[in-house]
Coordinates of N, CA and C in Angstrom, one line a residue:
X1 N 42.8 -6.9 35.1 CA 42.6 -5.6 34.6 C 41.5 -4.8 35.3
X2 N 41.8 -3.6 35.6 CA 40.9 -2.8 36.4 C 39.8 -2.3 35.5
X3 N 38.5 -2.3 36.1 CA 37.4 -1.8 35.4 C 37.3 -0.3 35.7
X4 N 37.3 0.6 34.7 CA 37.3 2.0 34.9 C 36.1 2.6 34.2
X5 N 35.4 3.4 34.9 CA 34.3 4.2 34.4 C 34.9 5.4 33.6
X6 N 34.6 5.5 32.3 CA 35.2 6.5 31.5 C 34.7 7.9 31.9
X7 N 33.6 8.1 32.6 CA 33.1 9.4 33.0 C 33.9 9.9 34.2
X8 N 34.4 11.1 34.2 CA 35.2 11.6 35.4 C 34.3 11.6 36.6
X9 N 34.9 11.3 37.8 CA 34.2 11.2 39.0 C 33.4 12.5 39.3
X10 N 34.0 13.7 39.0 CA 33.3 14.9 39.3 C 32.0 15.0 38.5
X11 N 32.0 14.5 37.3 CA 30.8 14.5 36.4 C 29.8 13.6 36.9
X12 N 30.2 12.4 37.4 CA 29.2 11.4 37.9 C 28.6 12.0 39.2
X13 N 29.4 12.7 40.0 CA 28.9 13.3 41.2 C 27.9 14.4 40.9
X14 N 28.2 15.2 39.9 CA 27.3 16.3 39.4 C 26.0 15.6 38.9
X15 N 26.1 14.5 38.2 CA 24.9 13.9 37.6 C 24.0 13.5 38.8
X16 N 24.5 12.8 39.8 CA 23.7 12.3 40.9 C 23.2 13.4 41.8
X17 N 23.9 14.5 41.9 CA 23.4 15.7 42.6 C 22.2 16.2 41.8
X18 N 22.3 16.2 40.5 CA 21.2 16.8 39.6 C 19.9 16.0 39.7
X19 N 20.1 14.6 39.7 CA 18.9 13.8 39.7 C 18.4 13.3 41.0
X20 N 19.0 13.8 42.1 CA 18.7 13.3 43.4 C 17.2 13.4 43.7
X21 N 16.5 14.5 43.4 CA 15.1 14.7 43.7 C 14.2 13.7 43.0
X22 N 14.7 13.1 41.9 CA 13.8 12.2 41.1 C 14.4 10.8 41.1
X23 N 15.4 10.5 41.9 CA 16.2 9.3 41.9 C 15.3 8.1 42.3
X24 N 14.5 8.2 43.3 CA 13.6 7.1 43.7 C 12.6 6.8 42.6
X25 N 12.0 7.8 42.0 CA 11.0 7.6 41.0 C 11.7 6.9 39.8
X26 N 12.9 7.4 39.5 CA 13.6 6.8 38.3 C 14.0 5.3 38.6
X27 N 14.4 5.0 39.8 CA 14.6 3.6 40.1 C 13.4 2.7 39.9
X28 N 12.2 3.3 40.3 CA 11.0 2.5 40.1 C 10.7 2.3 38.6
X29 N 11.0 3.3 37.8 CA 10.8 3.1 36.3 C 11.8 2.2 35.7
X30 N 13.1 2.3 36.1 CA 14.1 1.4 35.6 C 13.9 0.0 35.9
X31 N 13.4 -0.3 37.1 CA 13.2 -1.7 37.6 C 11.8 -2.2 37.3
X32 N 11.0 -1.4 36.6 CA 9.6 -1.7 36.4 C 8.9 -2.0 37.7
X33 N 9.2 -1.2 38.7 CA 8.6 -1.2 40.0 C 9.0 -2.2 41.0
X34 N 10.1 -2.9 40.7 CA 10.5 -4.0 41.5 C 11.8 -3.8 42.4
X35 N 12.3 -2.6 42.4 CA 13.6 -2.4 43.1 C 13.5 -2.6 44.6
X36 N 12.4 -2.3 45.2 CA 12.3 -2.5 46.6 C 12.2 -4.0 46.9
X37 N 11.5 -4.8 46.1 CA 11.5 -6.2 46.3 C 12.9 -6.8 46.1
X38 N 13.7 -6.2 45.1 CA 15.0 -6.7 44.9 C 15.9 -6.4 46.2
X39 N 15.7 -5.3 46.8 CA 16.5 -5.0 48.0 C 16.1 -6.0 49.1
X40 N 14.8 -6.3 49.2 CA 14.4 -7.3 50.2 C 15.0 -8.6 50.0
X41 N 15.1 -9.1 48.7 CA 15.7 -10.3 48.4 C 17.2 -10.3 48.8
X42 N 17.8 -9.1 48.5 CA 19.3 -9.0 48.8 C 19.5 -9.0 50.3
X43 N 18.6 -8.4 51.0 CA 18.7 -8.4 52.5 C 18.6 -9.8 53.0
X44 N 17.8 -10.6 52.4 CA 17.6 -12.0 52.9 C 18.9 -12.8 52.7
X45 N 19.8 -12.3 51.8 CA 21.1 -13.0 51.6 C 22.0 -12.9 52.8
X46 N 21.8 -11.9 53.6 CA 22.7 -11.8 54.8 C 22.5 -12.9 55.7
X47 N 23.6 -13.7 55.9 CA 23.5 -15.0 56.6 C 23.9 -15.0 58.0
X48 N 24.0 -13.9 58.7 CA 24.4 -13.9 60.1 C 23.6 -12.8 60.8
X49 N 23.9 -12.5 62.0 CA 23.3 -11.4 62.7 C 24.3 -10.3 62.9
X50 N 24.5 -9.4 61.9 CA 25.6 -8.5 62.0 C 25.4 -7.4 63.1
X51 N 26.5 -6.9 63.6 CA 26.5 -5.8 64.5 C 26.9 -4.5 63.9
X52 N 27.7 -4.6 62.8 CA 28.2 -3.4 62.1 C 27.9 -3.6 60.6
X53 N 27.1 -2.7 60.0 CA 26.8 -2.8 58.6 C 27.2 -1.5 57.9
X54 N 27.8 -1.6 56.7 CA 28.1 -0.5 55.9 C 27.3 -0.6 54.6
X55 N 26.4 0.4 54.4 CA 25.7 0.5 53.1 C 26.4 1.5 52.2
X56 N 27.1 1.0 51.3 CA 28.0 1.9 50.4 C 27.2 2.4 49.2
X57 N 27.5 3.6 48.8 CA 26.7 4.2 47.7 C 25.3 4.2 48.1
X58 N 24.9 4.7 49.2 CA 23.6 4.5 49.8 C 22.5 5.3 49.1
X59 N 22.9 6.3 48.4 CA 21.9 7.1 47.7 C 20.9 7.8 48.6
X60 N 19.6 7.6 48.4 CA 18.6 8.2 49.3 C 18.2 7.3 50.5
X61 N 19.0 6.3 50.7 CA 18.9 5.5 51.9 C 17.8 4.5 52.0
X62 N 17.2 4.1 50.8 CA 16.2 3.1 50.9 C 16.7 1.8 51.5
X63 N 17.8 1.3 51.0 CA 18.4 0.0 51.6 C 18.9 0.2 53.0
X64 N 19.5 1.4 53.2 CA 20.0 1.7 54.6 C 18.9 1.6 55.6
X65 N 17.7 2.2 55.3 CA 16.6 2.1 56.3 C 16.1 0.7 56.4
X66 N 16.0 0.0 55.3 CA 15.5 -1.4 55.3 C 16.4 -2.3 56.2
X67 N 17.7 -2.1 56.1 CA 18.7 -2.8 56.9 C 18.6 -2.5 58.3
X68 N 18.3 -1.2 58.6 CA 18.2 -0.8 60.0 C 17.0 -1.4 60.7
X69 N 15.9 -1.5 59.9 CA 14.7 -2.1 60.4 C 14.8 -3.6 60.6
X70 N 15.6 -4.2 59.7 CA 15.7 -5.7 59.7 C 16.7 -6.1 60.9
X71 N 17.7 -5.3 61.1 CA 18.7 -5.6 62.1 C 18.8 -4.5 63.1
X72 N 17.8 -4.5 64.0 CA 17.6 -3.4 64.9 C 18.7 -3.2 65.9
X73 N 19.5 -4.3 66.1 CA 20.6 -4.2 67.1 C 21.9 -3.8 66.5
X74 N 21.9 -3.7 65.2 CA 23.1 -3.4 64.4 C 23.3 -1.9 64.3
X75 N 24.6 -1.5 64.2 CA 24.9 -0.1 63.8 C 25.0 -0.1 62.3
X76 N 24.2 0.8 61.6 CA 24.2 0.8 60.2 C 24.7 2.2 59.7
X77 N 25.8 2.2 58.9 CA 26.3 3.4 58.4 C 26.1 3.5 56.9
X78 N 25.5 4.5 56.4 CA 25.3 4.8 55.0 C 26.3 5.8 54.5
X79 N 26.9 5.5 53.4 CA 27.9 6.4 52.8 C 27.6 6.7 51.3
X80 N 27.7 7.9 50.9 CA 27.5 8.3 49.5 C 28.4 9.5 49.3
X81 N 28.7 9.8 48.0 CA 29.5 10.9 47.6 C 28.7 12.1 47.2
X82 N 27.4 11.9 47.0 CA 26.5 13.0 46.6 C 25.8 13.7 47.8
X83 N 26.1 14.9 47.9 CA 25.5 15.7 49.1 C 24.0 15.8 48.9
X84 N 23.6 16.0 47.7 CA 22.1 16.1 47.5 C 21.4 14.8 47.8
X85 N 22.0 13.7 47.4 CA 21.4 12.4 47.8 C 21.4 12.2 49.3
X86 N 22.5 12.6 50.0 CA 22.5 12.5 51.5 C 21.5 13.4 52.2
X87 N 21.2 14.5 51.6 CA 20.2 15.4 52.2 C 18.8 14.7 52.2
X88 N 18.5 14.1 51.0 CA 17.2 13.3 50.9 C 17.3 12.1 51.8
X89 N 18.4 11.5 51.9 CA 18.6 10.3 52.8 C 18.3 10.6 54.2
X90 N 18.8 11.8 54.7 CA 18.6 12.2 56.0 C 17.1 12.4 56.3
X91 N 16.4 13.0 55.4 CA 15.0 13.2 55.5 C 14.3 11.8 55.7
X92 N 14.7 10.9 54.8 CA 14.1 9.6 54.8 C 14.4 8.8 56.2
X93 N 15.6 9.0 56.6 CA 15.9 8.3 57.9 C 15.1 8.9 59.1
X94 N 15.0 10.2 59.1 CA 14.2 10.9 60.1 C 12.8 10.5 60.1
X95 N 12.2 10.3 58.9 CA 10.8 9.9 58.8 C 10.6 8.5 59.2
X96 N 11.6 7.6 59.0 CA 11.5 6.2 59.3 C 11.5 5.9 60.8
X97 N 12.0 6.9 61.6 CA 12.1 6.7 63.1 C 13.1 5.8 63.6
X98 N 13.9 5.2 62.7 CA 15.0 4.3 63.1 C 16.1 5.1 63.8
X99 N 16.8 4.6 64.8 CA 17.8 5.3 65.5 C 19.2 4.7 65.4
X100 N 19.3 3.7 64.6 CA 20.6 3.0 64.5 C 21.3 3.2 63.2
X101 N 21.0 4.4 62.5 CA 21.6 4.8 61.3 C 22.5 6.0 61.4
X102 N 23.7 6.0 60.8 CA 24.5 7.2 60.7 C 24.8 7.3 59.2
X103 N 24.7 8.6 58.7 CA 25.0 8.9 57.3 C 26.2 9.7 57.2
X104 N 27.1 9.3 56.2 CA 28.4 10.0 56.0 C 28.7 10.2 54.6
X105 N 29.4 11.3 54.3 CA 29.9 11.5 52.9 C 31.2 10.8 52.8
X106 N 31.4 10.1 51.7 CA 32.7 9.4 51.5 C 32.9 8.9 50.1
X107 N 34.1 8.5 49.9 CA 34.6 8.0 48.6 C 34.7 6.5 48.7
X108 N 33.9 5.8 47.8 CA 33.9 4.4 47.9 C 35.3 3.7 47.5
X109 N 36.1 4.5 46.9 CA 37.4 3.9 46.5 C 38.5 4.2 47.6
X110 N 38.1 5.0 48.6 CA 39.1 5.2 49.7 C 38.3 5.4 50.9
X111 N 37.8 4.3 51.5 CA 36.9 4.4 52.6 C 37.7 4.8 53.9
X112 N 37.0 5.7 54.7 CA 37.6 6.2 55.9 C 37.2 5.3 57.1
X113 N 37.5 4.0 56.9 CA 37.3 3.1 58.0 C 38.5 2.2 58.1
X114 N 38.7 1.7 59.3 CA 39.8 0.8 59.6 C 39.6 -0.6 59.0
X115 N 40.7 -1.3 58.9 CA 40.6 -2.7 58.4 C 39.7 -3.5 59.4
X116 N 38.9 -4.5 58.8 CA 38.2 -5.4 59.6 C 37.1 -4.7 60.5
X117 N 36.4 -3.8 60.0 CA 35.4 -3.0 60.7 C 34.0 -3.5 60.7
X118 N 33.6 -4.2 59.6 CA 32.2 -4.4 59.4 C 31.9 -5.9 59.2
X119 N 30.7 -6.4 59.7 CA 30.3 -7.7 59.5 C 29.7 -7.9 58.1
X120 N 29.1 -6.8 57.6 CA 28.4 -6.8 56.3 C 28.6 -5.5 55.6
X121 N 28.9 -5.6 54.3 CA 28.9 -4.4 53.4 C 27.9 -4.6 52.3
X122 N 27.0 -3.7 52.1 CA 26.1 -3.8 51.0 C 26.4 -2.6 50.0
X123 N 26.1 -2.9 48.8 CA 26.2 -1.8 47.8 C 25.1 -2.1 46.7
X124 N 24.2 -1.1 46.6 CA 23.1 -1.3 45.6 C 23.1 -0.3 44.5
X125 N 23.2 -0.7 43.3 CA 23.2 0.1 42.1 C 24.3 1.2 42.1
X126 N 25.4 0.8 42.7 CA 26.5 1.8 42.9 C 27.8 1.4 42.2
X127 N 28.0 0.1 42.1 CA 29.3 -0.3 41.6 C 29.6 0.1 40.2
X128 N 28.6 0.1 39.4 CA 28.8 0.5 38.0 C 29.1 1.9 37.8
X129 N 28.9 2.8 38.8 CA 29.0 4.2 38.7 C 30.4 4.7 39.2
X130 N 31.2 3.9 39.8 CA 32.4 4.3 40.4 C 33.5 4.3 39.3
X131 N 34.6 5.2 39.4 CA 35.6 5.2 38.4 C 36.4 3.9 38.4
X132 N 36.5 3.2 39.5 CA 37.3 1.9 39.5 C 36.6 0.9 40.4
X133 N 35.8 0.0 39.8 CA 35.1 -1.0 40.5 C 36.0 -2.0 41.3
X134 N 37.1 -2.3 40.7 CA 38.1 -3.2 41.3 C 38.6 -2.6 42.6
X135 N 38.9 -1.3 42.6 CA 39.3 -0.6 43.8 C 38.3 -0.6 44.9
X136 N 37.0 -0.4 44.5 CA 35.9 -0.4 45.5 C 35.8 -1.8 46.1
X137 N 35.9 -2.9 45.3 CA 35.8 -4.2 45.8 C 36.9 -4.5 46.8
X138 N 38.1 -4.0 46.4 CA 39.3 -4.2 47.3 C 39.1 -3.4 48.7
X139 N 38.5 -2.3 48.6 CA 38.2 -1.5 49.8 C 37.2 -2.2 50.7
X140 N 36.1 -2.7 50.0 CA 35.1 -3.5 50.7 C 35.7 -4.7 51.4
X141 N 36.6 -5.4 50.7 CA 37.3 -6.5 51.3 C 38.1 -6.1 52.5
X142 N 38.8 -5.0 52.4 CA 39.6 -4.5 53.5 C 38.8 -4.2 54.7
X143 N 37.7 -3.5 54.6 CA 37.0 -3.1 55.8 C 36.1 -4.2 56.4
X144 N 35.9 -5.3 55.6 CA 35.1 -6.4 56.2 C 35.9 -7.1 57.2
X145 N 35.2 -7.6 58.2 CA 35.9 -8.5 59.2 C 36.1 -9.9 58.5
X146 N 37.0 -10.7 59.0 CA 37.2 -12.0 58.5 C 35.9 -12.8 58.6
X147 N 35.5 -13.4 57.5 CA 34.2 -14.1 57.3 C 33.1 -13.2 57.2
X148 N 33.4 -11.9 57.0 CA 32.3 -10.9 56.8 C 31.8 -11.0 55.4
X149 N 30.6 -10.4 55.1 CA 29.9 -10.7 53.9 C 29.7 -9.4 53.0
X150 N 29.8 -9.5 51.7 CA 29.4 -8.5 50.8 C 28.2 -8.9 50.1
X151 N 27.2 -8.0 50.0 CA 26.0 -8.2 49.2 C 25.8 -7.1 48.2
X152 N 26.0 -7.4 47.0 CA 25.9 -6.4 45.9 C 24.7 -6.6 45.0
X153 N 23.9 -5.5 44.9 CA 22.7 -5.5 44.0 C 23.0 -4.6 42.9
X154 N 22.9 -5.1 41.7 CA 23.3 -4.3 40.5 C 22.5 -4.6 39.3
X155 N 22.3 -3.6 38.4 CA 21.6 -3.8 37.1 C 22.7 -4.2 36.1
X156 N 22.2 -4.9 35.1 CA 23.2 -5.4 34.1 C 22.5 -5.3 32.7
X157 N 23.4 -5.3 31.7 CA 22.9 -5.3 30.3 C 22.3 -6.6 30.0
X158 N 21.1 -6.6 29.5 CA 20.4 -7.9 29.3 C 20.9 -8.5 28.0
X159 N 21.3 -9.8 28.2 CA 21.8 -10.6 27.0 C 20.9 -11.7 26.6
X160 N 19.8 -12.0 27.3 CA 18.9 -13.1 26.9 C 18.3 -12.7 25.6
X161 N 18.5 -13.5 24.6 CA 18.0 -13.1 23.2 C 16.5 -12.8 23.1
X162 N 15.7 -13.5 23.9 CA 14.2 -13.3 23.8 C 13.8 -11.9 24.2
X163 N 14.4 -11.4 25.2 CA 14.0 -10.1 25.7 C 15.0 -9.0 25.4
X164 N 16.1 -9.3 24.8 CA 17.2 -8.3 24.6 C 16.7 -7.1 23.8
X165 N 15.9 -7.4 22.7 CA 15.5 -6.4 21.8 C 14.5 -5.4 22.5
X166 N 13.5 -6.0 23.2 CA 12.6 -5.1 23.9 C 13.2 -4.3 25.0
X167 N 14.2 -4.9 25.7 CA 14.9 -4.2 26.8 C 15.7 -3.1 26.2
X168 N 16.4 -3.4 25.1 CA 17.2 -2.3 24.5 C 16.4 -1.2 24.0
X169 N 15.2 -1.4 23.5 CA 14.3 -0.4 23.1 C 13.9 0.5 24.3
X170 N 13.6 -0.2 25.4 CA 13.1 0.5 26.6 C 14.2 1.4 27.1
X171 N 15.4 0.9 27.3 CA 16.5 1.6 27.9 C 17.1 2.7 26.9
X172 N 17.2 2.3 25.7 CA 17.9 3.2 24.8 C 17.0 4.4 24.2
X173 N 15.7 4.1 24.3 CA 14.8 5.1 23.7 C 13.8 5.7 24.7
X174 N 13.2 4.9 25.5 CA 12.2 5.4 26.4 C 12.9 6.0 27.7
X175 N 13.9 5.3 28.3 CA 14.5 5.9 29.5 C 15.1 7.3 29.3
X176 N 15.8 7.5 28.2 CA 16.4 8.9 28.0 C 15.3 10.0 28.0
X177 N 14.1 9.6 27.5 CA 13.0 10.6 27.4 C 12.5 11.0 28.8
X178 N 12.8 10.2 29.8 CA 12.4 10.5 31.2 C 13.1 11.8 31.7
X179 N 14.3 12.1 31.1 CA 14.9 13.4 31.5 C 14.1 14.6 31.1
X180 N 13.3 14.5 30.0 CA 12.5 15.6 29.7 C 11.3 15.8 30.6
X181 N 10.9 14.6 31.2 CA 9.7 14.7 32.1 C 10.2 15.2 33.5
X182 N 11.3 14.7 33.9 CA 11.7 14.9 35.3 C 12.6 16.2 35.5
X183 N 13.5 16.4 34.5 CA 14.5 17.5 34.8 C 14.9 18.3 33.6
X184 N 14.2 18.1 32.5 CA 14.6 18.8 31.3 C 16.1 18.6 30.9
X185 N 16.6 17.5 31.4 CA 18.0 17.2 31.2 C 18.2 15.8 30.8
X186 N 18.1 15.5 29.5 CA 18.2 14.2 28.9 C 19.6 13.5 29.2
X187 N 20.6 14.3 29.2 CA 22.0 13.7 29.3 C 22.2 13.0 30.7
X188 N 21.6 13.6 31.8 CA 21.8 12.9 33.1 C 21.2 11.5 33.1
X189 N 20.0 11.4 32.5 CA 19.3 10.1 32.5 C 19.9 9.2 31.4
X190 N 20.5 9.8 30.3 CA 21.2 9.0 29.4 C 22.4 8.3 30.0
X191 N 23.1 9.1 31.0 CA 24.2 8.5 31.7 C 23.8 7.2 32.4
X192 N 22.7 7.2 33.1 CA 22.3 6.0 33.8 C 22.1 4.8 32.9
X193 N 21.5 5.1 31.7 CA 21.4 4.0 30.7 C 22.8 3.5 30.2
X194 N 23.7 4.5 29.9 CA 25.0 4.1 29.5 C 25.8 3.3 30.5
X195 N 25.6 3.7 31.8 CA 26.3 3.0 32.9 C 26.0 1.5 33.0
X196 N 24.7 1.2 32.6 CA 24.3 -0.2 32.6 C 24.9 -0.9 31.4
X197 N 24.8 -0.3 30.2 CA 25.3 -0.9 29.0 C 26.8 -1.1 29.0
X198 N 27.6 -0.2 29.7 CA 29.0 -0.3 29.7 C 29.6 -1.1 30.8
X199 N 28.8 -1.5 31.8 CA 29.3 -2.3 32.9 C 29.6 -3.7 32.5
X200 N 30.3 -4.4 33.4 CA 30.7 -5.8 33.1 C 29.4 -6.7 33.2
X201 N 29.6 -8.0 32.7 CA 28.6 -9.0 32.8 C 28.4 -9.5 34.2
X202 N 27.4 -10.2 34.5 CA 27.2 -10.9 35.8 C 28.3 -11.9 36.1
X203 N 28.8 -12.6 35.0 CA 29.9 -13.6 35.2 C 31.2 -12.9 35.5
X204 N 31.4 -11.7 34.8 CA 32.7 -11.0 35.0 C 32.8 -10.5 36.4
X205 N 31.7 -10.0 36.9 CA 31.7 -9.5 38.3 C 32.1 -10.6 39.3
X206 N 31.6 -11.8 39.0 CA 32.0 -12.9 39.9 C 33.5 -13.1 39.9
X207 N 34.1 -13.0 38.7 CA 35.6 -13.1 38.6 C 36.3 -12.0 39.3
X208 N 35.8 -10.8 39.1 CA 36.4 -9.6 39.8 C 36.4 -9.8 41.3
X209 N 35.3 -10.3 41.9 CA 35.2 -10.6 43.3 C 36.2 -11.7 43.7
X210 N 36.3 -12.7 42.9 CA 37.2 -13.8 43.2 C 38.7 -13.3 43.2
X211 N 39.0 -12.4 42.3 CA 40.3 -11.9 42.1 C 40.7 -11.1 43.4
X212 N 39.7 -10.4 44.0 CA 40.0 -9.6 45.2 C 40.3 -10.5 46.4
X213 N 39.7 -11.7 46.4 CA 39.9 -12.6 47.5 C 38.6 -13.2 48.1
X214 N 37.5 -12.7 47.6 CA 36.2 -13.2 48.1 C 36.0 -14.7 47.7
X215 N 35.3 -15.4 48.6 CA 35.0 -16.8 48.3 C 33.5 -17.1 48.6
X216 N 33.1 -18.3 48.3 CA 31.7 -18.7 48.5 C 30.8 -17.7 47.7
X217 N 31.1 -17.4 46.5 CA 30.4 -16.4 45.7 C 29.1 -17.0 45.2
X218 N 28.0 -16.3 45.5 CA 26.7 -16.8 45.0 C 26.0 -15.7 44.2
X219 N 25.3 -16.1 43.2 CA 24.6 -15.1 42.3 C 23.1 -15.5 42.2
X220 N 22.2 -14.5 42.5 CA 20.8 -14.7 42.3 C 20.4 -13.7 41.2
X221 N 19.9 -14.3 40.1 CA 19.5 -13.5 39.0 C 18.1 -12.9 39.3
X222 N 17.8 -11.7 38.7 CA 16.6 -11.0 38.9 C 16.0 -10.5 37.6
X223 N 14.7 -10.7 37.4 CA 14.1 -10.2 36.2 C 14.8 -10.6 34.9
X224 N 15.0 -11.9 34.7 CA 15.6 -12.4 33.5 C 17.0 -11.8 33.3
X225 N 17.8 -11.7 34.4 CA 19.1 -11.2 34.4 C 19.3 -9.7 34.0
X226 N 18.2 -9.0 34.2 CA 18.3 -7.5 34.1 C 19.0 -6.9 35.3
X227 N 19.1 -7.7 36.4 CA 19.7 -7.4 37.6 C 20.2 -8.7 38.3
X228 N 21.0 -8.5 39.3 CA 21.5 -9.7 40.0 C 22.0 -9.3 41.4
X229 N 21.9 -10.3 42.3 CA 22.5 -10.1 43.6 C 23.8 -11.0 43.7
X230 N 24.9 -10.4 43.9 CA 26.1 -11.1 44.2 C 26.4 -11.1 45.7
X231 N 26.6 -12.2 46.3 CA 27.0 -12.3 47.7 C 28.2 -13.2 47.8
X232 N 29.1 -12.8 48.8 CA 30.3 -13.6 49.0 C 30.9 -13.2 50.4
X233 N 31.9 -14.0 50.8 CA 32.5 -13.8 52.1 C 34.0 -13.5 52.0
X234 N 34.5 -12.8 53.0 CA 35.9 -12.6 53.1 C 36.5 -13.8 53.8
X235 N 37.7 -14.2 53.3 CA 38.3 -15.4 53.9 C 38.6 -15.2 55.3
X236 N 38.5 -16.2 56.1 CA 39.0 -16.2 57.5 C 40.5 -16.0 57.5
X237 N 40.9 -15.3 58.5 CA 42.3 -15.0 58.6 C 42.9 -15.7 59.8

């Protein structure tokens, strides 16, 4: 069964265009200041020396730049559907001085790349926001080279009983108030909260990846399962 985001794609796009200027700050708040270390851990999961990397749903390019620094001989392409995010990403790339990054506008459910194009595809905090996550996973599988690797970093609804109550209070009551501080628009920040609560579990995402055809699926839990890194490889052909 396909996982579908109930929010129309154009509304999700509008939301991310609206919050682009505060997105990095919001990520810091949502992750309690740990999102960069999460990206570092996710980058360490890359188990080869890739020549072609796609950073899907790249946002303001934090992970794109990190990948370009780590794999200086690789061609790194960052793709996002939000023009406002890409504007900020371009500024960040220019400031970083890296020269192996290309940024493109694109739809994660219909990638404008040929089959078997990339050694690695990364996607950070993006899978829960697409209209059809199964379709995105299928597209990632398609554009990966045989034995290519997916590394997915995502936030999840906390189910651990000890911390569930506190985390629910934080996300359901404190996070939406950030909209008043940042943009006077509570609904945009409420969407980010809802997108976590309505997304699948860590275990379900493993099953979805397996259904697409990925193998050697590994999961690294982060911050008591408030987030996780899923990594897997495309079958050799």
